[in-house]
Structure formats: C-alpha cells, structure tokens
Amino acid sequence: DTEVTQTPKHLVMGMTNKKSLKCEQHMGHRAMYWYKQKAKKPPELMFVYSYEKLSINESVPSRFSPECPNSSLLNLHLHALQPEDSALYLCASSQVWGLSQPQHFGDGTRLSIL
Amino acid sequence: GESVGLHLPTLSVQEGDNSIINCAYSNSASDYFIWYKQESGKGPQFIIDIRSNMDKRQGQRVTVLLNKTVKHLSLQIAATQPGDSAVYFCAENMRGGSQGNLIFGKGTKLSVKP
C-alpha cells in the first residue's frame, strides 16, 4: 500500500465541469508534486510545492489550479479541461525539495475528459 | 530479448533468469539516480537509488550500476519472478537548475514468461 493517498481513483468529466483531485500524505514530507502521465510515457512534472508554497509551475495551462491547504494535503482544481488532458495524474511527496532523495508516489487519479 | 520501436521498449525474460534493464541519462551534472517500478494501474514505486559518488549499490534481489563515463545506469534483477512484470523507469536528479526535480527516462516494460 502506498503512503500517498489520492482520490478519486477514477474521474470522468465534461469539458465544462469543475472538479478537484486530492492528495494526502502523513509522512511529514514538506515537498509535494503533481505529475501528468500519458499512456506508455514517463511522468511529466506539473507543479512543485515546498513548505506549502508553489515553487515550480512547469508552464501548465491555467485550467489546472493547484492548492496546498496544509503540509499534508495537495489539491488540483480542474476547470474547462480539454480531451487531451485525459491522463493519469500522480501526486508525490519527498522530505524536502532540493535534496537528492526519492519521491514517493500515490497510485494516481485516472482522468477522462468527454 | 529487447525490442525498441514506436512503443515502449520491452524486455522479455524467462522466470528464474536474471534481468538487466538499461538507461542512458542525459546530464553529466546529475548526481542522484533512482529506479522506479510501475505496475499496471499503480503509481511508480521506489526500488533503489544511487548517488554519483558510488558505482554500485545492492538491494534485495536488485543491483544498480552507474557508469558516469558513458552516462549509463542499469538495474539488475536476480531470479526474476512473475511479480516483477512491470514498466521500469530510471530517473535522474540534476544538480543546479531545478534541484530536486526528477527527470524520468522513457521506461522499459519487463515481461516475465512462466
């Protein structure tokens, strides 16, 4: 079982819907990440939060809006998505950002845009 | 054997044999490397890591080898089992620039024949 929990596991939404993906970890990690993964491809970094502050935005479209309410939680708010946004969205965490250490991943939310 | 084409590179091995998965990394300034295993429907799972001041590191049934001269990383799995079937990603952490960000390789699909 992963120590990073993501909900929901699956999400189907229309292009006009607003939904949120949630991620939670209780390992005391102070860095949290969102990745997007298309089929048969490696994960691609979207956002990095360090001590609850947004540190990196990899030129992600504004229809994706991250939020870090506290050190254990990370959200990704979705609005007006496009069919090409269908993918597996992965959350990860690490002790701190900027050091050589593994990131621990959740099992992702499989998102389908109709 | 190993096949590379339009799809994910695949390595097919017999159960009980040893597997070797290779990865070429891109940046000579990278100082930390990780191998992840991703099973179908799951997130990447940390297997083993190695820092650039080492050439070899062993875990349980796995060994990672690092050749900095040719920027090559390999993962050796001893006595491969059906449960080892998954996609394996190498990842590098580049010193300087966006420290703490992992750059993932393309991935290799390992299939274990019973």
Short mmCIF file of C-alpha atoms in Angstrom, two decimals:
data_model
loop_
_atom_site.label_atom_id
_atom_site.label_comp_id
_atom_site.label_asym_id
_atom_site.label_seq_id
_atom_site.Cartn_x
_atom_site.Cartn_y
_atom_site.Cartn_z
CA ASP A 1 0.00 0.00 0.00
CA THR A 2 1.22 3.47 -0.90
CA GLU A 3 1.70 6.10 1.83
CA VAL A 4 0.49 8.80 -0.53
CA THR A 5 -3.29 8.60 -0.95
CA GLN A 6 -5.06 10.03 -3.97
CA THR A 7 -8.81 10.43 -4.50
CA PRO A 8 -10.75 9.73 -6.56
CA LYS A 9 -9.12 6.78 -8.33
CA HIS A 10 -11.13 7.45 -11.48
CA LEU A 11 -12.87 10.60 -12.71
CA VAL A 12 -14.91 11.23 -15.82
CA MET A 13 -15.89 14.82 -16.50
CA GLY A 14 -17.20 17.00 -19.27
CA MET A 15 -15.29 19.94 -20.65
CA THR A 16 -17.47 22.45 -18.79
CA ASN A 17 -17.26 20.74 -15.39
CA LYS A 18 -15.28 21.81 -12.36
CA LYS A 19 -13.72 19.07 -10.25
CA SER A 20 -10.82 18.61 -7.83
CA LEU A 21 -8.22 15.93 -7.32
CA LYS A 22 -6.98 15.33 -3.80
CA CYS A 23 -3.72 14.02 -2.40
CA GLU A 24 -2.77 13.30 1.20
CA GLN A 25 0.41 12.16 2.94
CA HIS A 26 1.21 11.74 6.63
CA MET A 27 4.94 11.11 6.37
CA GLY A 28 5.82 14.65 7.45
CA HIS A 29 7.12 15.46 3.98
CA ARG A 30 7.37 19.17 3.16
CA ALA A 31 7.61 18.86 -0.64
CA MET A 32 4.68 17.73 -2.75
CA TYR A 33 4.36 17.33 -6.50
CA TRP A 34 1.79 16.91 -9.25
CA TYR A 35 2.67 14.90 -12.35
CA LYS A 36 0.76 14.06 -15.52
CA GLN A 37 1.32 10.69 -17.17
CA LYS A 38 0.04 9.67 -20.59
CA ALA A 39 -0.14 6.01 -21.62
CA LYS A 40 3.25 4.37 -22.26
CA LYS A 41 5.06 7.59 -21.29
CA PRO A 42 7.02 8.67 -18.22
CA PRO A 43 5.52 11.07 -15.66
CA GLU A 44 5.83 14.76 -16.53
CA LEU A 45 6.22 17.30 -13.74
CA MET A 46 3.46 19.90 -13.45
CA PHE A 47 3.86 21.63 -10.06
CA VAL A 48 6.11 21.58 -7.01
CA TYR A 49 5.10 22.79 -3.57
CA SER A 50 7.76 23.37 -0.93
CA TYR A 51 6.63 24.19 2.61
CA GLU A 52 3.12 24.84 1.27
CA LYS A 53 4.36 27.43 -1.24
CA LEU A 54 4.27 26.96 -5.00
CA SER A 55 7.90 26.68 -6.11
CA ILE A 56 7.61 25.38 -9.66
CA ASN A 57 4.94 25.67 -12.32
CA GLU A 58 6.11 23.90 -15.47
CA SER A 59 4.15 26.19 -17.80
CA VAL A 60 0.92 24.37 -17.02
CA PRO A 61 -2.29 25.86 -18.53
CA SER A 62 -4.39 27.88 -16.11
CA ARG A 63 -7.26 25.39 -16.37
CA PHE A 64 -5.18 23.42 -13.83
CA SER A 65 -5.02 25.20 -10.48
CA PRO A 66 -3.02 23.66 -7.61
CA GLU A 67 -3.57 24.33 -3.94
CA CYS A 68 -1.73 23.26 -0.82
CA PRO A 69 -4.01 23.94 2.20
CA ASN A 70 -1.54 22.45 4.70
CA SER A 71 1.58 20.32 4.86
CA SER A 72 -0.35 17.05 4.43
CA LEU A 73 -2.76 17.97 1.65
CA LEU A 74 -2.42 18.86 -2.01
CA ASN A 75 -5.30 19.60 -4.35
CA LEU A 76 -5.53 20.06 -8.10
CA HIS A 77 -8.57 22.04 -9.22
CA LEU A 78 -9.76 21.37 -12.76
CA HIS A 79 -11.91 23.63 -14.92
CA ALA A 80 -12.74 23.70 -18.62
CA LEU A 81 -10.42 20.83 -19.47
CA GLN A 82 -9.78 19.56 -22.98
CA PRO A 83 -9.90 15.96 -24.24
CA GLU A 84 -6.09 15.93 -24.49
CA ASP A 85 -5.97 16.43 -20.71
CA SER A 86 -7.16 12.84 -20.25
CA ALA A 87 -4.31 11.11 -18.41
CA LEU A 88 -3.18 9.62 -15.12
CA TYR A 89 -2.49 12.38 -12.58
CA LEU A 90 0.06 11.41 -9.99
CA CYS A 91 0.86 13.04 -6.69
CA ALA A 92 4.21 12.54 -5.00
CA SER A 93 5.97 13.75 -1.87
CA SER A 94 9.52 13.92 -0.53
CA GLN A 95 11.05 15.04 2.75
CA VAL A 96 12.12 18.41 1.38
CA TRP A 97 12.60 19.85 -2.09
CA GLY A 98 16.08 20.45 -3.37
CA LEU A 99 17.87 17.45 -1.90
CA SER A 100 18.77 14.18 -3.54
CA GLN A 101 16.12 11.85 -2.20
CA PRO A 102 13.33 9.66 -3.53
CA GLN A 103 9.86 10.91 -4.23
CA HIS A 104 7.02 8.67 -3.07
CA PHE A 105 4.09 8.39 -5.43
CA GLY A 106 0.41 7.72 -4.98
CA ASP A 107 -1.49 5.44 -7.34
CA GLY A 108 -2.94 8.36 -9.24
CA THR A 109 -6.30 9.54 -10.49
CA ARG A 110 -7.27 8.27 -13.94
CA LEU A 111 -8.98 11.28 -15.57
CA SER A 112 -11.14 11.05 -18.68
CA ILE A 113 -12.47 14.18 -20.37
CA LEU A 114 -15.55 13.69 -22.52
CA GLY B 1 15.40 -10.12 -25.89
CA GLU B 2 14.92 -6.34 -26.09
CA SER B 3 12.97 -4.53 -28.76
CA VAL B 4 12.81 -0.81 -29.33
CA GLY B 5 10.34 0.78 -31.67
CA LEU B 6 7.38 3.10 -31.68
CA HIS B 7 6.12 1.53 -28.49
CA LEU B 8 7.62 1.16 -25.06
CA PRO B 9 10.87 -0.85 -25.20
CA THR B 10 10.17 -4.36 -23.96
CA LEU B 11 12.43 -6.88 -22.29
CA SER B 12 11.14 -10.45 -22.17
CA VAL B 13 12.79 -12.93 -19.79
CA GLN B 14 12.14 -16.41 -18.50
CA GLU B 15 11.11 -16.83 -14.89
CA GLY B 16 14.19 -17.53 -12.77
CA ASP B 17 16.60 -15.81 -15.16
CA ASN B 18 18.38 -12.56 -14.34
CA SER B 19 17.13 -9.33 -15.94
CA ILE B 20 19.16 -6.30 -16.91
CA ILE B 21 17.37 -3.06 -17.71
CA ASN B 22 19.46 -0.24 -19.14
CA CYS B 23 19.09 3.51 -19.08
CA ALA B 24 21.12 6.29 -20.68
CA TYR B 25 20.86 9.55 -18.79
CA SER B 26 21.24 12.97 -20.27
CA ASN B 27 23.14 15.29 -17.97
CA SER B 28 26.68 14.81 -16.71
CA ALA B 29 25.82 17.15 -13.82
CA SER B 30 23.24 14.68 -12.46
CA ASP B 31 24.29 13.44 -9.04
CA TYR B 32 21.45 11.18 -7.93
CA PHE B 33 19.59 8.40 -9.71
CA ILE B 34 16.51 6.34 -8.90
CA TRP B 35 14.82 3.27 -10.34
CA TYR B 36 11.04 3.04 -10.13
CA LYS B 37 8.73 0.12 -10.87
CA GLN B 38 5.25 0.87 -12.18
CA GLU B 39 2.68 -1.90 -12.30
CA SER B 40 -0.50 -1.59 -14.32
CA GLY B 41 -2.99 0.71 -12.60
CA LYS B 42 -0.49 1.83 -9.95
CA GLY B 43 1.86 4.72 -9.36
CA PRO B 44 5.65 4.44 -9.63
CA GLN B 45 7.15 2.50 -6.72
CA PHE B 46 10.66 3.29 -5.46
CA ILE B 47 13.05 0.36 -5.92
CA ILE B 48 16.58 1.59 -5.32
CA ASP B 49 18.68 4.73 -5.62
CA ILE B 50 22.35 5.58 -6.06
CA ARG B 51 24.43 8.72 -5.70
CA SER B 52 27.08 9.75 -8.18
CA ASN B 53 29.93 9.04 -5.74
CA MET B 54 29.09 5.32 -6.00
CA ASP B 55 29.38 2.81 -8.86
CA LYS B 56 27.21 0.06 -7.46
CA ARG B 57 24.51 -0.43 -4.88
CA GLN B 58 22.72 -3.61 -3.91
CA GLY B 59 19.29 -4.20 -2.51
CA GLN B 60 17.16 -7.26 -2.08
CA ARG B 61 17.44 -9.11 -5.43
CA VAL B 62 18.28 -5.85 -7.20
CA THR B 63 21.55 -4.15 -8.05
CA VAL B 64 22.05 -0.75 -9.64
CA LEU B 65 25.22 0.01 -11.58
CA LEU B 66 26.32 3.52 -12.52
CA ASN B 67 28.85 4.29 -15.24
CA LYS B 68 29.43 8.04 -15.21
CA THR B 69 31.95 7.90 -18.04
CA VAL B 70 29.29 6.89 -20.56
CA LYS B 71 26.30 8.24 -18.60
CA HIS B 72 24.75 4.81 -18.23
CA LEU B 73 22.64 3.29 -15.49
CA SER B 74 21.48 -0.29 -15.22
CA LEU B 75 19.14 -2.27 -12.98
CA GLN B 76 19.83 -5.94 -12.46
CA ILE B 77 17.09 -8.16 -11.06
CA ALA B 78 18.17 -11.59 -9.86
CA ALA B 79 15.94 -14.65 -10.26
CA THR B 80 13.18 -12.71 -12.00
CA GLN B 81 9.67 -13.59 -10.87
CA PRO B 82 6.25 -13.03 -12.50
CA GLY B 83 5.60 -10.30 -9.92
CA ASP B 84 8.49 -8.35 -11.41
CA SER B 85 6.49 -7.78 -14.60
CA ALA B 86 6.03 -4.01 -14.83
CA VAL B 87 7.36 -0.88 -16.50
CA TYR B 88 10.67 0.28 -15.06
CA PHE B 89 11.72 3.94 -15.15
CA CYS B 90 15.09 5.41 -14.34
CA ALA B 91 15.15 8.99 -13.10
CA GLU B 92 17.97 11.48 -12.62
CA ASN B 93 18.25 14.46 -10.35
CA MET B 94 20.18 17.26 -11.94
CA ARG B 95 22.44 19.32 -9.72
CA GLY B 96 21.84 23.03 -10.16
CA GLY B 97 18.91 24.43 -12.10
CA SER B 98 15.72 22.92 -10.74
CA GLN B 99 17.29 20.95 -7.91
CA GLY B 100 15.03 18.31 -6.51
CA ASN B 101 13.25 17.73 -9.81
CA LEU B 102 13.45 14.26 -11.25
CA ILE B 103 13.92 13.74 -14.97
CA PHE B 104 12.43 10.40 -16.00
CA GLY B 105 13.70 8.13 -18.75
CA LYS B 106 11.35 6.65 -21.34
CA GLY B 107 10.78 3.39 -19.45
CA THR B 108 11.22 -0.31 -20.23
CA LYS B 109 8.47 -2.89 -19.99
CA LEU B 110 9.64 -6.13 -18.37
CA SER B 111 7.63 -9.24 -19.23
CA VAL B 112 8.36 -12.43 -17.32
CA LYS B 113 7.44 -15.70 -19.01
CA PRO B 114 6.49 -18.58 -16.67
#
